[in-house]
Amino acid sequence: MSLIKLTIKGISYSQTQSGAYALVLSEMEGTRTLPIIIGAFEAQSIAIALEKEIRPPRPLTHDLFKTFSERFEIQVKQVIIHKLVDGIFFSSLICEKDGVEEIIDTRTSDAIAIAVRFQAPIFTYENILDKAGIYLKIEEEIAIKENLDPETVEVTLEDTPGSTNFSNYSLKELHNKLNEAVANEDYELAAKIRDEISKRS
């Protein structure tokens, strides 16, 4: 199964759920995107790593991981999003030390926060993009919101997005709602609708 390289297109603040963010990954050669719902802490950590100008006063957990890895000469080579089950993405860190490669299971949001710090490439499989990818208009751009500033993002224990019941909608209605959500840049809702469509496939 061939791997497809992804890049971080942006992070969009949820307009419907407090504390939820959509991390949007885009294939390097194509127009499909992969929205992944993440919590506020992970969104903040990824945004800080992307903004080279921002330096937190104390190391975040992912910064500590990088320092620890470098101190013990462990290199993160790549991240692979390898599985999607019931709307949850599963990922692996591919690491290397002294020429020996190790695969470490990790949450996708943590894997990407670490990948950004190591400048490691992010990959997924064609079947995952087929199942969960959303086609966007080429001119659409997602900005990393200003409220991801480390001073303003609150981290709570209630950051996990809730579920929405789409079981009463037909597939045609779901596809229409998916297109509408993407047009409105509501990627959290789009991800939930996409998951409902995937369950019926």
Short mmCIF file of C-alpha atoms in Angstrom, two decimals:
data_model
loop_
_atom_site.label_atom_id
_atom_site.label_comp_id
_atom_site.label_asym_id
_atom_site.label_seq_id
_atom_site.Cartn_x
_atom_site.Cartn_y
_atom_site.Cartn_z
CA MET A 1 0.00 0.00 0.00
CA SER A 2 1.52 3.32 -1.07
CA LEU A 3 2.13 6.15 1.38
CA ILE A 4 0.90 9.67 0.64
CA LYS A 5 2.79 12.63 2.06
CA LEU A 6 0.74 15.20 3.96
CA THR A 7 1.35 18.77 5.02
CA ILE A 8 -0.33 20.86 7.72
CA LYS A 9 -2.79 23.20 6.04
CA GLY A 10 -3.96 24.86 9.23
CA ILE A 11 -5.86 24.69 12.49
CA SER A 12 -9.43 25.89 12.64
CA TYR A 13 -11.21 26.78 15.88
CA SER A 14 -14.52 24.98 16.28
CA GLN A 15 -17.50 27.31 15.91
CA THR A 16 -19.86 24.78 17.48
CA GLN A 17 -17.94 23.22 20.38
CA SER A 18 -15.91 25.04 22.99
CA GLY A 19 -12.37 23.70 23.31
CA ALA A 20 -12.39 21.68 20.08
CA TYR A 21 -10.12 22.30 17.10
CA ALA A 22 -9.81 20.79 13.64
CA LEU A 23 -6.26 20.09 12.51
CA VAL A 24 -6.42 20.04 8.72
CA LEU A 25 -3.81 18.00 6.83
CA SER A 26 -3.55 18.24 3.05
CA GLU A 27 -1.97 15.85 0.56
CA MET A 28 1.13 17.33 -1.06
CA GLU A 29 0.05 16.40 -4.58
CA GLY A 30 -3.71 16.74 -4.74
CA THR A 31 -6.69 18.55 -3.26
CA ARG A 32 -7.83 16.12 -0.56
CA THR A 33 -7.63 17.16 3.06
CA LEU A 34 -7.83 15.18 6.27
CA PRO A 35 -9.51 17.05 9.16
CA ILE A 36 -8.66 15.59 12.57
CA ILE A 37 -10.41 16.79 15.74
CA ILE A 38 -7.93 17.58 18.51
CA GLY A 39 -7.98 19.16 21.96
CA ALA A 40 -6.87 22.66 22.91
CA PHE A 41 -3.50 21.64 24.38
CA GLU A 42 -2.44 19.75 21.25
CA ALA A 43 -3.71 22.59 19.01
CA GLN A 44 -1.70 25.07 21.06
CA SER A 45 1.41 22.89 20.95
CA ILE A 46 1.25 22.45 17.16
CA ALA A 47 0.56 26.16 16.59
CA ILE A 48 3.53 27.17 18.76
CA ALA A 49 5.82 24.78 16.86
CA LEU A 50 4.64 26.19 13.52
CA GLU A 51 5.13 29.79 14.63
CA LYS A 52 8.91 30.07 14.84
CA GLU A 53 8.61 33.46 16.53
CA ILE A 54 6.77 32.08 19.58
CA ARG A 55 8.85 30.66 22.41
CA PRO A 56 7.00 29.51 25.55
CA PRO A 57 8.72 30.51 28.81
CA ARG A 58 8.96 26.85 29.86
CA PRO A 59 9.16 23.75 27.61
CA LEU A 60 5.86 22.15 26.66
CA THR A 61 5.54 18.36 26.89
CA HIS A 62 6.37 17.92 23.19
CA ASP A 63 9.41 20.20 23.55
CA LEU A 64 10.57 18.04 26.45
CA PHE A 65 10.14 14.93 24.29
CA LYS A 66 12.35 16.49 21.60
CA THR A 67 15.05 17.50 24.09
CA PHE A 68 14.98 14.04 25.67
CA SER A 69 15.22 12.34 22.26
CA GLU A 70 18.11 14.52 21.11
CA ARG A 71 19.99 14.03 24.37
CA PHE A 72 19.82 10.25 23.91
CA GLU A 73 20.42 10.47 20.15
CA ILE A 74 16.98 9.23 19.09
CA GLN A 75 15.80 10.59 15.76
CA VAL A 76 12.14 10.78 14.75
CA LYS A 77 12.20 9.90 11.04
CA GLN A 78 8.53 10.08 10.11
CA VAL A 79 4.92 9.83 11.26
CA ILE A 80 2.44 7.46 9.66
CA ILE A 81 -1.33 7.76 10.16
CA HIS A 82 -2.01 4.09 9.56
CA LYS A 83 -5.57 3.32 10.68
CA LEU A 84 -9.03 4.87 11.04
CA VAL A 85 -11.58 3.13 13.28
CA ASP A 86 -14.94 4.69 14.21
CA GLY A 87 -13.67 8.16 13.40
CA ILE A 88 -10.47 7.78 15.46
CA PHE A 89 -7.10 7.99 13.71
CA PHE A 90 -4.22 5.76 14.83
CA SER A 91 -0.63 6.81 14.22
CA SER A 92 2.94 5.64 14.67
CA LEU A 93 6.25 7.43 15.22
CA ILE A 94 9.07 5.85 13.24
CA CYS A 95 12.22 6.42 15.32
CA GLU A 96 15.84 5.43 14.92
CA LYS A 97 18.77 5.05 17.30
CA ASP A 98 22.16 3.62 16.36
CA GLY A 99 20.77 2.38 13.05
CA VAL A 100 17.96 0.43 14.74
CA GLU A 101 14.42 1.45 13.77
CA GLU A 102 11.57 1.37 16.29
CA ILE A 103 7.84 1.94 15.75
CA ILE A 104 6.00 3.67 18.61
CA ASP A 105 2.21 3.84 18.86
CA THR A 106 0.92 7.37 19.53
CA ARG A 107 -2.10 9.62 19.35
CA THR A 108 -2.20 11.43 16.02
CA SER A 109 -2.24 14.88 17.60
CA ASP A 110 0.88 14.08 19.66
CA ALA A 111 2.59 12.52 16.65
CA ILE A 112 2.06 15.64 14.56
CA ALA A 113 3.15 17.99 17.38
CA ILE A 114 6.39 15.96 17.59
CA ALA A 115 6.80 15.70 13.79
CA VAL A 116 6.68 19.50 13.45
CA ARG A 117 9.46 19.86 16.02
CA PHE A 118 11.68 17.28 14.29
CA GLN A 119 10.69 18.51 10.81
CA ALA A 120 9.73 14.90 10.13
CA PRO A 121 7.42 14.07 7.21
CA ILE A 122 3.81 12.98 7.83
CA PHE A 123 2.28 10.18 5.75
CA THR A 124 -0.97 8.29 5.46
CA TYR A 125 -2.29 5.50 3.24
CA GLU A 126 -4.40 5.91 0.12
CA ASN A 127 -7.30 3.93 1.62
CA ILE A 128 -7.49 6.30 4.62
CA LEU A 129 -7.60 9.35 2.35
CA ASP A 130 -10.24 7.61 0.22
CA LYS A 131 -12.32 6.93 3.31
CA ALA A 132 -11.81 10.13 5.29
CA GLY A 133 -10.45 12.73 2.88
CA ILE A 134 -12.46 15.82 1.97
CA TYR A 135 -12.00 17.63 -1.33
CA LEU A 136 -11.49 21.37 -0.92
CA LYS A 137 -11.49 24.16 -3.44
CA ILE A 138 -7.87 24.98 -4.26
CA GLU A 139 -8.29 28.66 -3.36
CA GLU A 140 -9.50 27.89 0.18
CA GLU A 141 -6.94 28.65 2.86
CA ILE A 142 -7.23 28.01 6.58
CA ALA A 143 -5.46 30.44 8.88
CA ILE A 144 -4.15 29.40 12.26
CA LYS A 145 -6.40 31.43 14.50
CA GLU A 146 -5.05 34.14 16.75
CA ASN A 147 -6.79 32.55 19.72
CA LEU A 148 -4.20 29.76 19.60
CA ASP A 149 -1.82 32.19 21.30
CA PRO A 150 -0.36 30.40 24.35
CA GLU A 151 -1.66 33.19 26.61
CA THR A 152 -5.28 32.76 25.55
CA VAL A 153 -5.90 29.04 25.00
CA GLU A 154 -7.46 27.42 28.02
CA VAL A 155 -6.83 23.72 28.56
CA THR A 156 -9.67 21.91 30.27
CA LEU A 157 -10.70 18.31 30.78
CA GLU A 158 -13.75 18.87 28.60
CA ASP A 159 -11.94 19.39 25.31
CA THR A 160 -13.20 16.15 23.73
CA PRO A 161 -15.74 16.95 21.01
CA GLY A 162 -19.25 15.61 21.54
CA SER A 163 -21.05 13.43 19.05
CA THR A 164 -23.86 14.51 16.72
CA ASN A 165 -26.58 12.16 15.53
CA PHE A 166 -26.79 12.03 11.72
CA SER A 167 -28.50 8.63 11.55
CA ASN A 168 -31.77 10.14 10.30
CA TYR A 169 -30.18 11.67 7.19
CA SER A 170 -29.88 9.96 3.82
CA LEU A 171 -26.47 9.62 2.16
CA LYS A 172 -27.40 12.34 -0.33
CA GLU A 173 -28.36 14.69 2.52
CA LEU A 174 -25.13 13.85 4.34
CA HIS A 175 -23.04 14.68 1.26
CA ASN A 176 -24.91 17.99 0.90
CA LYS A 177 -24.29 18.79 4.56
CA LEU A 178 -20.63 17.82 4.17
CA ASN A 179 -20.21 20.25 1.26
CA GLU A 180 -21.99 22.95 3.24
CA ALA A 181 -19.78 22.40 6.31
CA VAL A 182 -16.61 22.57 4.19
CA ALA A 183 -17.82 25.76 2.48
CA ASN A 184 -18.41 27.29 5.93
CA GLU A 185 -14.95 26.09 7.09
CA ASP A 186 -16.64 24.16 9.92
CA TYR A 187 -14.17 21.28 9.78
CA GLU A 188 -15.26 19.75 13.08
CA LEU A 189 -18.77 19.24 11.71
CA ALA A 190 -17.36 18.08 8.37
CA ALA A 191 -15.27 15.43 10.13
CA LYS A 192 -18.32 14.11 12.00
CA ILE A 193 -20.40 13.95 8.82
CA ARG A 194 -17.52 12.25 7.01
CA ASP A 195 -17.34 9.63 9.77
CA GLU A 196 -21.09 8.93 9.45
CA ILE A 197 -20.70 8.51 5.67
CA SER A 198 -17.74 6.19 6.21
CA LYS A 199 -19.77 3.99 8.58
CA ARG A 200 -22.34 3.41 5.84
CA SER A 201 -19.78 2.62 3.12
#
